Coordinates of C-alpha atoms and ligand atoms in Angstrom, one line a residue:
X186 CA 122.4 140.6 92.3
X187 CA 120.1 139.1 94.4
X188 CA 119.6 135.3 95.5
X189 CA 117.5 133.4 93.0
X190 CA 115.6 129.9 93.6
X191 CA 116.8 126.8 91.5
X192 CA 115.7 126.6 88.0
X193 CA 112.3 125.6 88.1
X194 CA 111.2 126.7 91.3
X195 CA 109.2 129.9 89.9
X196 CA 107.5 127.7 87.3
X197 CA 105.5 125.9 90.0
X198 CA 101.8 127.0 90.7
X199 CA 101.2 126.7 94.0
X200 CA 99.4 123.9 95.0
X201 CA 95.6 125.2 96.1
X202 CA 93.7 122.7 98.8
X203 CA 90.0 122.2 98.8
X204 CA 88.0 125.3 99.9
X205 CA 86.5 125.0 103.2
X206 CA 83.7 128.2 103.5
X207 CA 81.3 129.4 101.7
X208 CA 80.1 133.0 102.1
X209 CA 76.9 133.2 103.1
X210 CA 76.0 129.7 104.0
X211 CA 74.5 129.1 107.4
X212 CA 75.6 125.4 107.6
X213 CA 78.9 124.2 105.6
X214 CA 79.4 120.8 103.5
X215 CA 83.0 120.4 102.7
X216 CA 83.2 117.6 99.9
X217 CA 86.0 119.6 97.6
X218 CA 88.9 117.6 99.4
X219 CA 88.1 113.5 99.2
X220 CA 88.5 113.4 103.2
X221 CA 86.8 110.5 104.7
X222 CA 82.8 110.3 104.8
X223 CA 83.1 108.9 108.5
X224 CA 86.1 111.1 109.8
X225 CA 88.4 109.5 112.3
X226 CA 87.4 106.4 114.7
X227 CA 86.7 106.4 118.4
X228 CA 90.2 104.4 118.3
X229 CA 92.3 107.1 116.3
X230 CA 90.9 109.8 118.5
X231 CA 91.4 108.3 121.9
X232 CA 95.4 107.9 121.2
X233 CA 95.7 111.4 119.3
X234 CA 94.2 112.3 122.8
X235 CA 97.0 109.7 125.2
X236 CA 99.4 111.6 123.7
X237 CA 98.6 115.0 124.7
X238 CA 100.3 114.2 128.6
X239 CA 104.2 114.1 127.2
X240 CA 103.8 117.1 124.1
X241 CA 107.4 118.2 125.5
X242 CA 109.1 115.0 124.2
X243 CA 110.6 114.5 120.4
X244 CA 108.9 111.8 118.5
X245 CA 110.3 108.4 118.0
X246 CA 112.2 109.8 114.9
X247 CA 111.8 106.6 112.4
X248 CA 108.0 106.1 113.8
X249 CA 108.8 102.7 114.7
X250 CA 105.7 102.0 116.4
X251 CA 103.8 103.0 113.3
X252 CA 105.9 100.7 111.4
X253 CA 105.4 97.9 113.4
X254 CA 101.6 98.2 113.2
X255 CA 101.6 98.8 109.4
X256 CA 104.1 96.0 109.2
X257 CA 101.6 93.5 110.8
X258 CA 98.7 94.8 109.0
X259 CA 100.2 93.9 106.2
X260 CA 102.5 91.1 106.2
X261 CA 105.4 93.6 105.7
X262 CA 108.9 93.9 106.7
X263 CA 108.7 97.4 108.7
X264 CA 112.5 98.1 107.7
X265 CA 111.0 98.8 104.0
X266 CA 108.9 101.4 105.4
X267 CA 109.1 104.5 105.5
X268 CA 106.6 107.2 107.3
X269 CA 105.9 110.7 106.2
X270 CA 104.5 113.9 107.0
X271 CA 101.4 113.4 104.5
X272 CA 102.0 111.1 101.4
X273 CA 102.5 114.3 100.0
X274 CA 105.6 114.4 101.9
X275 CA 107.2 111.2 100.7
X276 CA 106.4 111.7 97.0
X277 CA 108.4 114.8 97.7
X278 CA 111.1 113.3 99.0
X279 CA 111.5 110.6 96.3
X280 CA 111.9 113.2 94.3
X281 CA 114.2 114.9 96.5
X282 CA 116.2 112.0 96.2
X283 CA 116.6 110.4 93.2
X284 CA 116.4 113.9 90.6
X285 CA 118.9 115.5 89.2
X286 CA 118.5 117.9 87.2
X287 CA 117.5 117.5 83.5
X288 CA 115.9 114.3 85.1
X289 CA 112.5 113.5 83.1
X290 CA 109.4 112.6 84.9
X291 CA 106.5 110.8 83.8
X292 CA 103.0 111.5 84.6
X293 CA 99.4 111.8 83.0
X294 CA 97.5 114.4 82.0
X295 CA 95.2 114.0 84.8
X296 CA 97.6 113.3 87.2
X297 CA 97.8 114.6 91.0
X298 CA 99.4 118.0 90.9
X299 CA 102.3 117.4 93.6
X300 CA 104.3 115.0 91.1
X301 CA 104.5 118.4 88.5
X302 CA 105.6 120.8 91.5
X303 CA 107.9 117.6 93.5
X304 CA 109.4 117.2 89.5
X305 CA 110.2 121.3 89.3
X306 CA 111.4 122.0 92.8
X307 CA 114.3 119.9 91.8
X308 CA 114.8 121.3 88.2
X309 CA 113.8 118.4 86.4
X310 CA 111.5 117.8 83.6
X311 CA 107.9 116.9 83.8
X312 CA 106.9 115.0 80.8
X313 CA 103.0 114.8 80.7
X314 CA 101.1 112.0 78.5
X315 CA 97.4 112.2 77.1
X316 CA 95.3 110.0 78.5
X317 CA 92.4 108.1 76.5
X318 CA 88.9 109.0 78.1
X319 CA 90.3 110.1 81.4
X320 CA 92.0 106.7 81.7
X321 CA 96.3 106.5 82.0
X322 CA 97.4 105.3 78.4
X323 CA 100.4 102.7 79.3
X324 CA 101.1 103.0 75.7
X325 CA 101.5 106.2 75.5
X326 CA 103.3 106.5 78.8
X327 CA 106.0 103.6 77.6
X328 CA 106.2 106.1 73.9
X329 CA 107.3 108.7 76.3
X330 CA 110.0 106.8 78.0
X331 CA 113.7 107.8 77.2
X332 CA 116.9 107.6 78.8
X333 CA 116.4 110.4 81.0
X334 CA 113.4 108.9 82.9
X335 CA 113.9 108.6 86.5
X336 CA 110.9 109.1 88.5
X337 CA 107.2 107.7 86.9
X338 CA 104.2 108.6 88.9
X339 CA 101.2 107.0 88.9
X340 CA 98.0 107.5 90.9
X341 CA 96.1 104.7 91.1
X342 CA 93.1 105.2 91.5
X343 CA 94.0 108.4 89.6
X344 CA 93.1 111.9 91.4
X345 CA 90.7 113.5 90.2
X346 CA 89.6 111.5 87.2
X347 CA 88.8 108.3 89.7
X348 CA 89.9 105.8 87.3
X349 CA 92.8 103.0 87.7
X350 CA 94.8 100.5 85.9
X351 CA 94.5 97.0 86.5
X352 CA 97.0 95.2 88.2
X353 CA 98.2 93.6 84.5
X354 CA 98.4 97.0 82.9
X355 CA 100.9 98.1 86.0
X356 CA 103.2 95.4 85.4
X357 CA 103.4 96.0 81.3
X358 CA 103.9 99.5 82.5
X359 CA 106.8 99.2 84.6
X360 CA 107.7 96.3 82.1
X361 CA 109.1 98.7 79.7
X362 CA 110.7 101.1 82.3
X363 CA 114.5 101.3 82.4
X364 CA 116.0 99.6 85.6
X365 CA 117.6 102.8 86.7
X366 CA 113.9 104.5 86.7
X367 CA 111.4 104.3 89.8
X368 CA 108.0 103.5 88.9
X369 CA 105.7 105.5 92.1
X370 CA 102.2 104.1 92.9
X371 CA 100.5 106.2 94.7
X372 CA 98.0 104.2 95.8
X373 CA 95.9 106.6 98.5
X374 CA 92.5 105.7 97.7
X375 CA 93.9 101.7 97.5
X376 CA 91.3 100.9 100.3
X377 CA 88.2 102.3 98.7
X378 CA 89.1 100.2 95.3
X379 CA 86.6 97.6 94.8
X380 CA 87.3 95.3 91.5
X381 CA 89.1 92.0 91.5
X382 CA 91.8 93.5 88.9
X383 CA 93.0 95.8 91.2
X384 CA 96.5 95.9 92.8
X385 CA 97.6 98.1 95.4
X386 CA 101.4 97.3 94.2
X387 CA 102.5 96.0 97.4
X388 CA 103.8 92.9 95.9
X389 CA 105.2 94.7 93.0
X390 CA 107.6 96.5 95.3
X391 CA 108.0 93.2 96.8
X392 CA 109.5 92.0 93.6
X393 CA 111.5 94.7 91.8
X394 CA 114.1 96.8 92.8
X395 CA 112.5 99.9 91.4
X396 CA 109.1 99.7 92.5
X397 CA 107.7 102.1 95.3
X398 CA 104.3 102.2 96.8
X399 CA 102.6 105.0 99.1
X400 CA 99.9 105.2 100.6
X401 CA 98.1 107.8 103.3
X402 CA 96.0 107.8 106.5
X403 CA 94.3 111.3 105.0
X404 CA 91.8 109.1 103.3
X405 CA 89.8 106.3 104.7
X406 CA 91.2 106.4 108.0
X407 CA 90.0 110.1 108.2
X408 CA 93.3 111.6 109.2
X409 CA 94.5 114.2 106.7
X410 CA 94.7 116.7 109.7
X411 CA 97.4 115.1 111.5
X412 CA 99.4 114.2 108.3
X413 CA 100.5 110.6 107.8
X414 CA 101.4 108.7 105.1
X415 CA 104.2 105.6 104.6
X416 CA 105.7 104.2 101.3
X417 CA 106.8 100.6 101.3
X418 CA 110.4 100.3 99.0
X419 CA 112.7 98.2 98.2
X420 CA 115.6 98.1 101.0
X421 CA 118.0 100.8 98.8
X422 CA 115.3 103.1 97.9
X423 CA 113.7 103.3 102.6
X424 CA 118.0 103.8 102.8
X425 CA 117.8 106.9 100.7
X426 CA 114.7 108.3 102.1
X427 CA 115.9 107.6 105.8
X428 CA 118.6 110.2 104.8
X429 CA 116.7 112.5 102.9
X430 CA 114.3 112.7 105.6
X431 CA 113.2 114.7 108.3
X432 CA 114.6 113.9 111.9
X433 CA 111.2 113.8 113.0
X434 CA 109.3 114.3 110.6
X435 CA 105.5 112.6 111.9
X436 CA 104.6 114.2 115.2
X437 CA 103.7 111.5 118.5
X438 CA 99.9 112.1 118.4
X439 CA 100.2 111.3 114.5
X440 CA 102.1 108.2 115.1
X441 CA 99.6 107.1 118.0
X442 CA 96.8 107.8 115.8
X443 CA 97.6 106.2 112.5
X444 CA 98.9 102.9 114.7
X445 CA 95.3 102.9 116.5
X446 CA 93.0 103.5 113.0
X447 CA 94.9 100.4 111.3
X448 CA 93.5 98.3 114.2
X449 CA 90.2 99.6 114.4
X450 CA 88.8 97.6 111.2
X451 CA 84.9 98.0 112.4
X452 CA 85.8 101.6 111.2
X453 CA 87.3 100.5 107.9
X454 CA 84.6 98.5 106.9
X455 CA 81.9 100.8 108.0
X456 CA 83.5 103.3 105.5
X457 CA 84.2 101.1 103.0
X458 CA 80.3 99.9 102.9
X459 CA 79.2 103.8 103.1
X460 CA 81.2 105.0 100.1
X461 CA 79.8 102.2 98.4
X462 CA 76.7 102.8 99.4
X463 CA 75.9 106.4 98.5
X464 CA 78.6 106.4 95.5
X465 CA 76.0 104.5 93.4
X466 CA 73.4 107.0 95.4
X467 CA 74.9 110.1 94.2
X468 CA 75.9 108.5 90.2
X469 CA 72.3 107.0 89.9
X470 CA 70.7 110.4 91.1
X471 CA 72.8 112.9 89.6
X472 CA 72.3 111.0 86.4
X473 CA 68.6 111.4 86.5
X474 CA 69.1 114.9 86.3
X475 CA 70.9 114.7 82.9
X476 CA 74.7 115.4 84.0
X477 CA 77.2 112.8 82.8
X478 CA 78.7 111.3 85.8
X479 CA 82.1 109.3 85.8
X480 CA 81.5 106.8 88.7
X481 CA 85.3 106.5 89.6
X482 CA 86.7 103.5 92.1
X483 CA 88.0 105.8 94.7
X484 CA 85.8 108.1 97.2
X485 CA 85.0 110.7 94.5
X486 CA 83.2 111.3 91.6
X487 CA 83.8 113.5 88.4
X488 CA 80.5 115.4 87.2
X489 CA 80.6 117.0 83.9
X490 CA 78.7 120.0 82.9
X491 CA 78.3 122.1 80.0
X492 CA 81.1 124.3 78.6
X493 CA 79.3 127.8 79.0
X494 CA 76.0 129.0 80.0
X495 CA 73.1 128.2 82.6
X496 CA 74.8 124.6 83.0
X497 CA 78.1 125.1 83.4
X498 CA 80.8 124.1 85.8
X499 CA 81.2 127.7 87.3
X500 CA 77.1 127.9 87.2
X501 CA 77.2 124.6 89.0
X502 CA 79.4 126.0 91.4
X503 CA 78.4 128.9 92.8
X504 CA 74.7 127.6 92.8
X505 CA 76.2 124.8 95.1
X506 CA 77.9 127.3 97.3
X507 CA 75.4 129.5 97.7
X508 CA 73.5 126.6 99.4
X509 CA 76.7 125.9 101.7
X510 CA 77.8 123.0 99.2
X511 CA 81.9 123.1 98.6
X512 CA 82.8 121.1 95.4
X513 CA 86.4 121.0 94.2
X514 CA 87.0 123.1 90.8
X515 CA 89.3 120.8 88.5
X516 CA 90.3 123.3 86.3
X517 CA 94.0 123.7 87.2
X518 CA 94.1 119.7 86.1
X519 CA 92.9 120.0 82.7
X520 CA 89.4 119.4 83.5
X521 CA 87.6 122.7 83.6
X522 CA 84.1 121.8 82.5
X523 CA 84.3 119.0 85.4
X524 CA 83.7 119.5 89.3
X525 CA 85.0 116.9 91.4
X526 CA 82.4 115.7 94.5
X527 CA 83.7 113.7 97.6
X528 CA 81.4 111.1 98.8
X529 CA 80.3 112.8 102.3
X530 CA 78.0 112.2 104.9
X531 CA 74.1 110.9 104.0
X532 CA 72.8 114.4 104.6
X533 CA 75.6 115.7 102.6
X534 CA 74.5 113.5 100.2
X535 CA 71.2 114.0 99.8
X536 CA 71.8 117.9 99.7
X537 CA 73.6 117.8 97.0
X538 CA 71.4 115.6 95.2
X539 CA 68.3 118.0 95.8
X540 CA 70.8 121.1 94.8
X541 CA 71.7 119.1 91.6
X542 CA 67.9 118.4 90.9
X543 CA 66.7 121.7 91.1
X544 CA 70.4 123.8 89.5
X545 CA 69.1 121.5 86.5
X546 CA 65.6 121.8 86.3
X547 CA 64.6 124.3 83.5
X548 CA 64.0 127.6 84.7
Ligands
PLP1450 C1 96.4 110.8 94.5 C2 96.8 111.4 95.7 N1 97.9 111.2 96.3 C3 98.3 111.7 97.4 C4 97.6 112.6 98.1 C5 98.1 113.2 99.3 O1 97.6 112.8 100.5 P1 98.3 113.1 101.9 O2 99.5 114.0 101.7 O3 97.2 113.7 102.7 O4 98.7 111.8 102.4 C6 96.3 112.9 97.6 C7 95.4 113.9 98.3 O5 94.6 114.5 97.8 C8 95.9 112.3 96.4 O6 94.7 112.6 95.9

């Protein structure tokens, strides 16, 4: 006999991040992982740097002064809020805390690949629903529904398809969910969203006791290397992750950070107006070259090639690599004629552009 992980555990594929070299390439443009075109601001930096003089001290353990920045940024009672190693980390731990096992969990097809592997560490059920033209289906989730649903997860934006649901198709969503289920929305690409429709569910979660939003300072704020993200809850649900959670689970320099970047707005607005900028760029020119081009809301787009030969994704691919270009492969999400393309710098940009030009020009 020898020790065995919980049911479930070895059905999880690892999760695989964006690839950061390419053999070969003299320079490097890593756009396979939706990080922030601008990177961190001066603001961020400067306090990840303050921190460096006490390294030997524990962090706050609850973040507090994190809390209290996000809680005036937003209007929000910073008891409700709860910080996290990543918002990968807190997704986890909702699931760590509320599954049991047998538990269903609902997702889409194209949903972000941490709800499947969160859902079988804890030997529940993932329950996956088709989408309609890469789009959730609220329908088709609110079929899916049964008594065993605990945990719904919804990206919105959704990761890697870029598209969302409007506020109204949230609230029918969680309209037909059971009280004793928690409707998720992960909303880390919230700031990017530009449509009047759009909610970011904060005041969902201010109204129902089952609502949970997260969101992440890996995105906009250009911080996925220090790891932060928060979720705002409902009083009972911050309880249960407060237990659930690490003792000190986001590090001082991240705490510093994150609190400085939600001040800095110049840098929020400068990023905002870049991705806006060359996302219509990058649709309108890779367009011209005859690939279809969904132009999602977040800091992404999905390009679609052709399922085999001279145009395909894994043609695409290594031509783009071989010129030092990293796209993200979104095979393992049920998209394997697609590559995903983070909105990067404007010389980024503009490379890719050219690459895309000449990978489709006939040879
Ligand atoms: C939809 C979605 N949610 C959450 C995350 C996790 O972000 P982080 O753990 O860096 O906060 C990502 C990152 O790719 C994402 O795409």
């Amino acid at each position: 006999m020898i020790p065995t992980p919980k049911p479930g555990v070895l059905d999880i594929a690892p999760y695989i991040g964006g690839r950061a070299t390419a053999a070969g390439a003299a320079r490097v443009f890593k756009l396979s992982s939706n990080e922030g075109a601008l990177g961190a601001g001066a603001a961020a930096v400067e306090a990840f740097k303050s921190a460096a003089g006490a390294l030997e001290i524990y962090p706050e353990g609850s973040a507090k002064i994190l809390r209290d920045a996000i809680g005036e940024a937003y209007g929000l009672n910073p008891d409700r809020i709860v910080c996290g190693n990543g918002s990968d980390e807190l997704l986890t731990m909702l699931a760590n805390a509320y599954l049991r096992p047998g538990d269903e969990v609902l997702f889409s097809e194209h949903a972000f690949l941490v709800y499947r592997i969160a859902t079988l560490a804890n030997s529940a059920v993932p329950v996956v629903v088709p989408e309609k033209n890469l789009r959730v289906d609220v329908d088709a989730m609110l079929a899916a529904v049964s008594p065993r649903t605990r945990l719904v997860y919804l990206a919105n934006p959704n990761n890697p398809t870029g598209t969302y649901l409007t506020g109204e198709e949230v609230r029918r969503l969680h309209a037909g969910l059971p009280p004793t289920a928690l409707l998720v929305i992960d909303a880390a690409y919230s700031e990017y969203v530009r449509r009047n429709d759009y909610e970011s569910g904060i005041e969902m979660v201010s109204q129902f006791d089952n609502v949970v939003m997260t969101r992440t300072f890996s995105k906009i704020y250009g911080l996925a290397g220090l790891r932060v993200g928060w979720a705002f809850c409902p009083a009972r649900v911050a309880d249960a992750l407060n237990r659930v959670r690490g003792p000190f689970n986001v590090s001082t320099p991240a705490q510093r950070a994150a609190a400085a970047a939600l001040k800095d707005r110049r840098h929020l607005e400068d990023s905002i107006a870049h991705n806006e900028k060359w996302k219509s760029f990058l649709v309108e020119h890779i367009r011209k070259t005859g690939l279809r081009v969904d132009d999602g809301v977040a800091n992404f787009v999905l390009i679609h090639f052709a399922p085999q030969g001279a145009h395909s994704a894994k043609a695409a691919d290594e031509f783009l690599m071989s010129r030092g270009i990293i796209l993200r492969g979104v095979a393992n999400y049920g998209l394997p004629n697609c590559l995903r393309l983070t909105i990067g710098s404007e010389e980024a940009n503009r490379l890719v552009v050219s690459a895309l030009e000449e990978f489709m020009r006939p040879r």
